[in-house]
Amino acid sequence: GENVEQHPSTLSVQEGDSAVIKCTYSDSASNYFPWYKQELGKRPQLIIDIRSNVGEKKDQRIAVTLNKTAKHFSLHITETQPEDSAVYFCAGTFQTGANNLFFGTGTRLTVIP
Amino acid sequence: GAVVSQHPSWVICKSGTSVKIECRSLDFQATTMFWYRQFPKQSLMLMATSNEGSKATYEQGVEKDKFLINHASLTLSTLTVTSAHPEDSSFYICSARPTGRQSYGYTFGSGTRLTVV
């Protein structure tokens, strides 16, 4: 399957600071890159996604950038708040077949009040 | 829209028994659904792709005879863990996306926490 690497595995920031999480993928045909937020024991929630024909997308305090040439994409959270604390997963899909979602290893974000 | 319902939310079973987990798309049709397994503090690992009316596609290392998948309708996929053992204890979660709606993201069910004792 698709190989999606995610860094860092843990990230602590002070409230109000920015957080950046980076992912790389191996399949150059991948064309859809969502980011999910998962709180303990709950389902992953889609927070933002980007498609391969777009380089950047922003939704309030959250933004995602995509570099198709380098095969990496990043999540940016600005003005972090304690409720942003969770595990964040990036994901990517194969272009062909069922477009399965393959997940990165996750980043545990802690926002310190 | 695009709601996925999963049941049960948790189940405890004895070693050697089988457990069935249901995944339903409530307000859309899905010819394809996906089953994931998540161990504590780990990522979601794709187990198999469930295809309506045909056989599921399993990822490498996933035993198809142990994890039986049935996708008999456009709104329901089931995962049966057969002859469960303690090492099968995990969080199982399904996801789906409306058929033909490439602009929609994938929606996840609420997950099933399986504990085998």
mmCIF file of N, CA and C in Angstrom, chain A residues 31-78:
data_model
loop_
_atom_site.group_PDB
_atom_site.id
_atom_site.type_symbol
_atom_site.label_atom_id
_atom_site.label_comp_id
_atom_site.label_asym_id
_atom_site.label_seq_id
_atom_site.Cartn_x
_atom_site.Cartn_y
_atom_site.Cartn_z
ATOM 1 N N ASN A 31 -3.635 11.615 -5.040
ATOM 2 C CA ASN A 31 -4.235 12.885 -5.427
ATOM 3 C C ASN A 31 -5.163 13.495 -4.383
ATOM 4 N N TYR A 32 -5.249 12.863 -3.224
ATOM 5 C CA TYR A 32 -6.149 13.387 -2.198
ATOM 6 C C TYR A 32 -5.479 13.224 -0.843
ATOM 7 N N PHE A 33 -5.418 14.333 -0.076
ATOM 8 C CA PHE A 33 -4.649 14.332 1.168
ATOM 9 C C PHE A 33 -5.471 14.983 2.279
ATOM 10 N N PRO A 34 -6.169 14.163 3.046
ATOM 11 C CA PRO A 34 -6.944 14.708 4.162
ATOM 12 C C PRO A 34 -6.144 14.687 5.460
ATOM 13 N N TRP A 35 -6.579 15.518 6.386
ATOM 14 C CA TRP A 35 -6.041 15.516 7.738
ATOM 15 C C TRP A 35 -7.190 15.240 8.704
ATOM 16 N N TYR A 36 -6.905 14.367 9.668
ATOM 17 C CA TYR A 36 -7.920 14.000 10.640
ATOM 18 C C TYR A 36 -7.440 14.319 12.047
ATOM 19 N N LYS A 37 -8.397 14.668 12.882
ATOM 20 C CA LYS A 37 -8.145 14.894 14.306
ATOM 21 C C LYS A 37 -8.876 13.800 15.070
ATOM 22 N N GLN A 38 -8.173 13.127 15.952
ATOM 23 C CA GLN A 38 -8.800 12.065 16.714
ATOM 24 C C GLN A 38 -8.584 12.275 18.196
ATOM 25 N N GLU A 39 -9.684 12.388 18.908
ATOM 26 C CA GLU A 39 -9.614 12.461 20.358
ATOM 27 C C GLU A 39 -9.721 11.052 20.926
ATOM 28 N N LEU A 40 -9.256 10.880 22.131
ATOM 29 C CA LEU A 40 -9.123 9.555 22.729
ATOM 30 C C LEU A 40 -10.434 8.774 22.677
ATOM 31 N N GLY A 41 -10.378 7.592 22.071
ATOM 32 C CA GLY A 41 -11.535 6.712 22.035
ATOM 33 C C GLY A 41 -12.615 7.104 21.056
ATOM 34 N N LYS A 42 -12.341 8.111 20.235
ATOM 35 C CA LYS A 42 -13.368 8.578 19.313
ATOM 36 C C LYS A 42 -12.941 8.375 17.864
ATOM 37 N N ARG A 43 -13.880 8.597 16.981
ATOM 38 C CA ARG A 43 -13.590 8.424 15.560
ATOM 39 C C ARG A 43 -12.752 9.577 15.043
ATOM 40 N N PRO A 44 -11.984 9.364 14.021
ATOM 41 C CA PRO A 44 -11.253 10.476 13.394
ATOM 42 C C PRO A 44 -12.234 11.443 12.753
ATOM 43 N N GLN A 45 -11.944 12.708 12.898
ATOM 44 C CA GLN A 45 -12.781 13.755 12.322
ATOM 45 C C GLN A 45 -11.971 14.501 11.271
ATOM 46 N N LEU A 46 -12.532 14.609 10.084
ATOM 47 C CA LEU A 46 -11.859 15.348 9.011
ATOM 48 C C LEU A 46 -11.808 16.824 9.369
ATOM 49 N N ILE A 47 -10.623 17.414 9.334
ATOM 50 C CA ILE A 47 -10.507 18.829 9.653
ATOM 51 C C ILE A 47 -10.193 19.670 8.428
ATOM 52 N N ILE A 48 -9.486 19.104 7.480
ATOM 53 C CA ILE A 48 -9.190 19.813 6.247
ATOM 54 C C ILE A 48 -8.633 18.802 5.251
ATOM 55 N N ASP A 49 -8.800 19.073 3.988
ATOM 56 C CA ASP A 49 -8.217 18.197 2.969
ATOM 57 C C ASP A 49 -7.759 19.031 1.790
ATOM 58 N N ILE A 50 -6.923 18.433 0.966
ATOM 59 C CA ILE A 50 -6.415 19.137 -0.202
ATOM 60 C C ILE A 50 -6.243 18.139 -1.331
ATOM 61 N N ARG A 51 -6.466 18.618 -2.528
ATOM 62 C CA ARG A 51 -6.320 17.755 -3.704
ATOM 63 C C ARG A 51 -5.098 18.184 -4.489
ATOM 64 N N SER A 52 -4.653 17.299 -5.344
ATOM 65 C CA SER A 52 -3.343 17.484 -5.963
ATOM 66 C C SER A 52 -3.295 18.646 -6.942
ATOM 67 N N ASN A 53 -4.429 19.214 -7.286
ATOM 68 C CA ASN A 53 -4.416 20.341 -8.213
ATOM 69 C C ASN A 53 -4.371 21.682 -7.473
ATOM 70 N N VAL A 54 -4.186 21.606 -6.165
ATOM 71 C CA VAL A 54 -4.155 22.810 -5.340
ATOM 72 C C VAL A 54 -2.897 22.782 -4.486
ATOM 73 N N GLY A 55 -2.272 23.939 -4.288
ATOM 74 C CA GLY A 55 -1.052 23.971 -3.502
ATOM 75 C C GLY A 55 -1.260 24.333 -2.045
ATOM 76 N N GLU A 56 -2.355 25.017 -1.763
ATOM 77 C CA GLU A 56 -2.598 25.462 -0.391
ATOM 78 C C GLU A 56 -4.090 25.650 -0.182
ATOM 79 N N LYS A 57 -4.514 25.368 1.032
ATOM 80 C CA LYS A 57 -5.916 25.550 1.388
ATOM 81 C C LYS A 57 -5.984 25.995 2.825
ATOM 82 N N LYS A 58 -6.875 26.925 3.117
ATOM 83 C CA LYS A 58 -6.962 27.459 4.469
ATOM 84 C C LYS A 58 -8.404 27.487 4.941
ATOM 85 N N ASP A 59 -8.569 27.178 6.221
ATOM 86 C CA ASP A 59 -9.891 27.239 6.833
ATOM 87 C C ASP A 59 -9.710 27.773 8.238
ATOM 88 N N GLN A 60 -9.915 29.062 8.398
ATOM 89 C CA GLN A 60 -9.751 29.761 9.673
ATOM 90 C C GLN A 60 -8.339 29.549 10.204
ATOM 91 N N ARG A 61 -8.181 28.868 11.340
ATOM 92 C CA ARG A 61 -6.847 28.727 11.924
ATOM 93 C C ARG A 61 -6.060 27.547 11.360
ATOM 94 N N ILE A 62 -6.663 26.828 10.459
ATOM 95 C CA ILE A 62 -6.026 25.625 9.925
ATOM 96 C C ILE A 62 -5.706 25.811 8.445
ATOM 97 N N ALA A 63 -4.513 25.379 8.059
ATOM 98 C CA ALA A 63 -4.119 25.446 6.667
ATOM 99 C C ALA A 63 -3.339 24.190 6.310
ATOM 100 N N VAL A 64 -3.405 23.828 5.060
ATOM 101 C CA VAL A 64 -2.628 22.696 4.560
ATOM 102 C C VAL A 64 -1.910 23.134 3.297
ATOM 103 N N THR A 65 -0.655 22.752 3.178
ATOM 104 C CA THR A 65 0.121 23.034 1.979
ATOM 105 C C THR A 65 0.559 21.724 1.359
ATOM 106 N N LEU A 66 0.665 21.716 0.057
ATOM 107 C CA LEU A 66 1.034 20.513 -0.682
ATOM 108 C C LEU A 66 2.131 20.827 -1.679
ATOM 109 N N ASN A 67 3.179 20.030 -1.669
ATOM 110 C CA ASN A 67 4.252 20.131 -2.643
ATOM 111 C C ASN A 67 4.306 18.796 -3.380
ATOM 112 N N LYS A 68 3.689 18.755 -4.548
ATOM 113 C CA LYS A 68 3.598 17.497 -5.287
ATOM 114 C C LYS A 68 4.948 17.023 -5.788
ATOM 115 N N THR A 69 5.804 17.963 -6.147
ATOM 116 C CA THR A 69 7.119 17.591 -6.668
ATOM 117 C C THR A 69 7.923 16.860 -5.603
ATOM 118 N N ALA A 70 7.893 17.397 -4.408
ATOM 119 C CA ALA A 70 8.636 16.804 -3.306
ATOM 120 C C ALA A 70 7.838 15.724 -2.600
ATOM 121 N N LYS A 71 6.577 15.595 -2.941
ATOM 122 C CA LYS A 71 5.695 14.598 -2.329
ATOM 123 C C LYS A 71 5.600 14.772 -0.825
ATOM 124 N N HIS A 72 5.321 15.999 -0.421
ATOM 125 C CA HIS A 72 5.050 16.203 0.998
ATOM 126 C C HIS A 72 3.971 17.259 1.182
ATOM 127 N N PHE A 73 3.282 17.148 2.303
ATOM 128 C CA PHE A 73 2.222 18.092 2.633
ATOM 129 C C PHE A 73 2.247 18.336 4.138
ATOM 130 N N SER A 74 1.780 19.499 4.521
ATOM 131 C CA SER A 74 1.897 19.917 5.916
ATOM 132 C C SER A 74 0.599 20.509 6.430
ATOM 133 N N LEU A 75 0.391 20.332 7.715
ATOM 134 C CA LEU A 75 -0.742 20.934 8.422
ATOM 135 C C LEU A 75 -0.216 22.058 9.292
ATOM 136 N N HIS A 76 -0.859 23.199 9.209
ATOM 137 C CA HIS A 76 -0.472 24.355 10.009
ATOM 138 C C HIS A 76 -1.667 24.776 10.854
ATOM 139 N N ILE A 77 -1.446 24.845 12.156
ATOM 140 C CA ILE A 77 -2.486 25.343 13.056
ATOM 141 C C ILE A 77 -1.942 26.596 13.721
ATOM 142 N N THR A 78 -2.631 27.696 13.543
ATOM 143 C CA THR A 78 -2.192 28.952 14.152
ATOM 144 C C THR A 78 -3.040 29.260 15.381
#
